[in-house]
Amino acid sequence: MQQHLFKSLPILLLTMLLSACVAMNAPQYDTQFDKELTQIQRQVDTLFAEIKVHLGKPAANYQHYILEYRQIDVSLQLLLTRADATAHNQHTIHQVKLLQSSMDKLQQRHKLGFKNAKELASLHTLINSQIQSILTLELAKPR
């Protein structure tokens, strides 16, 4: 029996060592990242709500929302910096960059003017889906 145990010991140790390596390479859940992403979600939802209220009126024009876009952009840059500071976090970094790109496209579209509430709702759904995807990825990380 002891001889069987000694033969199994190296396999057991190797398995434990490999498991530890995998866990060490996985990025950890970041509470601050989660809070900052939630704040961005709030900023984006507020932006869309304000535009929706004024849609079809001069108050919905892009120039009235430059500050809001700038604040979201700064928040996203800070989020990207935080994600980039975490080792083995390439998936999150990629997702944040995609969200930045979508916000840039939203801003360009806003400069041209939104056609109707349906277009605005579709864009809001797209942005929300991206934020939800990033949040899901973050929440799946080990704590």
XYZ file of N, CA and C in Angstrom, residues 22-94:
219
model
N -1.920 27.609 -13.026
C -3.084 28.113 -13.752
C -3.758 29.209 -12.939
N -3.917 28.991 -11.637
C -4.564 29.984 -10.786
C -3.734 31.260 -10.713
N -2.414 31.139 -10.728
C -1.562 32.319 -10.643
C -1.615 33.147 -11.924
N -1.911 32.525 -13.060
C -1.941 33.238 -14.329
C -3.296 33.869 -14.622
N -4.308 33.521 -13.864
C -5.637 34.084 -14.088
C -5.734 35.420 -13.358
N -6.241 36.445 -14.030
C -6.416 37.726 -13.331
C -7.464 37.577 -12.235
N -7.291 38.309 -11.177
C -8.212 38.268 -10.049
C -9.325 39.296 -10.236
N -10.456 39.005 -9.624
C -11.568 39.949 -9.599
C -11.101 41.249 -8.951
N -11.497 42.366 -9.533
C -11.081 43.676 -9.049
C -12.334 44.475 -8.658
N -12.527 44.647 -7.369
C -13.698 45.363 -6.861
C -13.767 46.785 -7.401
N -12.628 47.459 -7.436
C -12.598 48.846 -7.921
C -12.965 48.917 -9.403
N -12.480 47.968 -10.192
C -12.822 47.908 -11.610
C -14.333 47.765 -11.763
N -14.915 46.878 -10.974
C -16.355 46.650 -10.996
C -17.104 47.946 -10.683
N -16.677 48.669 -9.647
C -17.328 49.923 -9.265
C -17.197 50.973 -10.371
N -16.015 51.074 -10.967
C -15.797 52.062 -12.028
C -16.636 51.736 -13.266
N -16.740 50.452 -13.591
C -17.557 50.042 -14.735
C -19.039 50.353 -14.470
N -19.471 50.121 -13.242
C -20.853 50.437 -12.875
C -21.113 51.938 -12.990
N -20.129 52.744 -12.623
C -20.252 54.197 -12.761
C -20.352 54.594 -14.246
N -19.579 53.944 -15.081
C -19.658 54.211 -16.527
C -21.038 53.834 -17.048
N -21.565 52.715 -16.576
C -22.916 52.300 -16.976
C -23.922 53.395 -16.611
N -23.776 53.947 -15.430
C -24.666 55.025 -14.973
C -24.524 56.255 -15.877
N -23.300 56.616 -16.216
C -23.061 57.773 -17.088
C -23.692 57.553 -18.467
N -23.516 56.361 -19.004
C -24.055 56.044 -20.331
C -25.582 56.047 -20.299
N -26.165 55.423 -19.283
C -27.627 55.403 -19.179
C -28.194 56.819 -19.032
N -27.517 57.646 -18.277
C -27.954 59.037 -18.109
C -27.870 59.791 -19.434
N -26.780 59.590 -20.158
C -26.621 60.228 -21.471
C -27.780 59.855 -22.393
N -28.059 58.563 -22.509
C -29.138 58.121 -23.401
C -30.499 58.633 -22.930
N -30.721 58.645 -21.626
C -32.004 59.131 -21.102
C -32.203 60.609 -21.434
N -31.152 61.398 -21.283
C -31.241 62.832 -21.585
C -31.484 63.069 -23.076
N -30.774 62.332 -23.912
C -30.964 62.497 -25.364
C -32.390 62.107 -25.740
N -32.876 61.008 -25.166
C -34.220 60.513 -25.491
C -35.292 61.545 -25.144
N -35.153 62.188 -24.001
C -36.133 63.204 -23.570
C -36.197 64.352 -24.571
N -35.055 64.699 -25.146
C -34.985 65.865 -26.035
C -34.954 65.508 -27.521
N -35.074 64.233 -27.840
C -34.981 63.787 -29.235
C -35.967 64.546 -30.124
N -35.462 65.035 -31.244
C -36.282 65.796 -32.177
C -36.305 67.286 -31.882
N -35.637 67.680 -30.809
C -35.573 69.096 -30.429
C -34.117 69.555 -30.478
N -33.889 70.841 -30.560
C -32.501 71.337 -30.574
C -31.693 70.896 -29.351
N -32.359 70.679 -28.233
C -31.655 70.274 -27.011
C -31.027 68.879 -27.128
N -31.390 68.125 -28.156
C -30.805 66.795 -28.374
C -29.539 66.857 -29.220
N -29.201 68.044 -29.725
C -28.018 68.180 -30.581
C -26.742 67.871 -29.821
N -25.782 67.389 -30.557
C -24.502 66.932 -29.999
C -23.828 67.968 -29.097
N -23.815 69.220 -29.502
C -23.055 70.230 -28.749
C -23.513 70.363 -27.302
N -24.718 69.917 -26.990
C -25.214 69.982 -25.618
C -24.692 68.833 -24.750
N -23.984 67.884 -25.366
C -23.557 66.677 -24.653
C -22.045 66.446 -24.707
N -21.315 67.443 -25.150
C -19.855 67.301 -25.268
C -19.229 66.955 -23.918
N -19.647 67.617 -22.868
C -19.093 67.363 -21.537
C -19.366 65.918 -21.102
N -20.577 65.439 -21.337
C -20.919 64.070 -20.946
C -20.043 63.051 -21.688
N -19.864 63.256 -22.983
C -18.999 62.352 -23.755
C -17.563 62.410 -23.228
N -17.095 63.607 -22.916
C -15.734 63.756 -22.395
C -15.586 63.020 -21.059
N -16.576 63.136 -20.191
C -16.521 62.454 -18.889
C -16.520 60.936 -19.058
N -17.321 60.437 -19.968
C -17.345 58.992 -20.223
C -16.016 58.545 -20.805
N -15.472 59.339 -21.702
C -14.181 59.009 -22.297
C -13.075 58.935 -21.238
N -13.053 59.889 -20.343
C -12.058 59.891 -19.265
C -12.261 58.667 -18.362
N -13.496 58.371 -18.033
C -13.787 57.199 -17.195
C -13.335 55.906 -17.871
N -13.573 55.808 -19.169
C -13.142 54.611 -19.908
C -11.622 54.515 -19.968
N -10.951 55.646 -20.112
C -9.485 55.627 -20.143
C -8.924 55.180 -18.796
N -9.523 55.657 -17.724
C -9.102 55.223 -16.387
C -9.349 53.730 -16.198
N -10.475 53.250 -16.684
C -10.797 51.826 -16.590
C -9.793 50.995 -17.381
N -9.437 51.475 -18.564
C -8.457 50.772 -19.385
C -7.099 50.743 -18.693
N -6.709 51.843 -18.092
C -5.437 51.897 -17.367
C -5.432 50.891 -16.219
N -6.537 50.806 -15.505
C -6.646 49.839 -14.400
C -6.583 48.410 -14.925
N -7.288 48.134 -16.001
C -7.269 46.781 -16.578
C -5.877 46.427 -17.084
N -5.204 47.401 -17.673
C -3.870 47.181 -18.229
C -2.832 46.939 -17.136
N -3.092 47.426 -15.946
C -2.155 47.245 -14.829
C -2.248 45.852 -14.214
N -3.260 45.082 -14.609
C -3.453 43.734 -14.083
C -2.843 42.724 -15.051
N -2.002 41.856 -14.522
C -1.345 40.843 -15.352
C -2.372 39.862 -15.925
N -2.106 39.394 -17.129
C -2.925 38.375 -17.803
C -4.378 38.814 -17.972
N -4.578 40.059 -18.310
C -5.918 40.634 -18.381
C -6.271 41.071 -19.808
N -5.712 40.396 -20.799
C -5.867 40.803 -22.197
C -7.327 40.816 -22.659
N -8.121 39.856 -22.189
C -9.526 39.810 -22.633
C -10.298 41.037 -22.157
N -10.064 41.415 -20.921
C -10.747 42.599 -20.390
C -10.272 43.856 -21.106
N -8.970 43.957 -21.328
C -8.415 45.114 -22.039
C -9.053 45.227 -23.426
N -9.153 44.111 -24.118
C -9.755 44.099 -25.459
C -11.213 44.563 -25.400
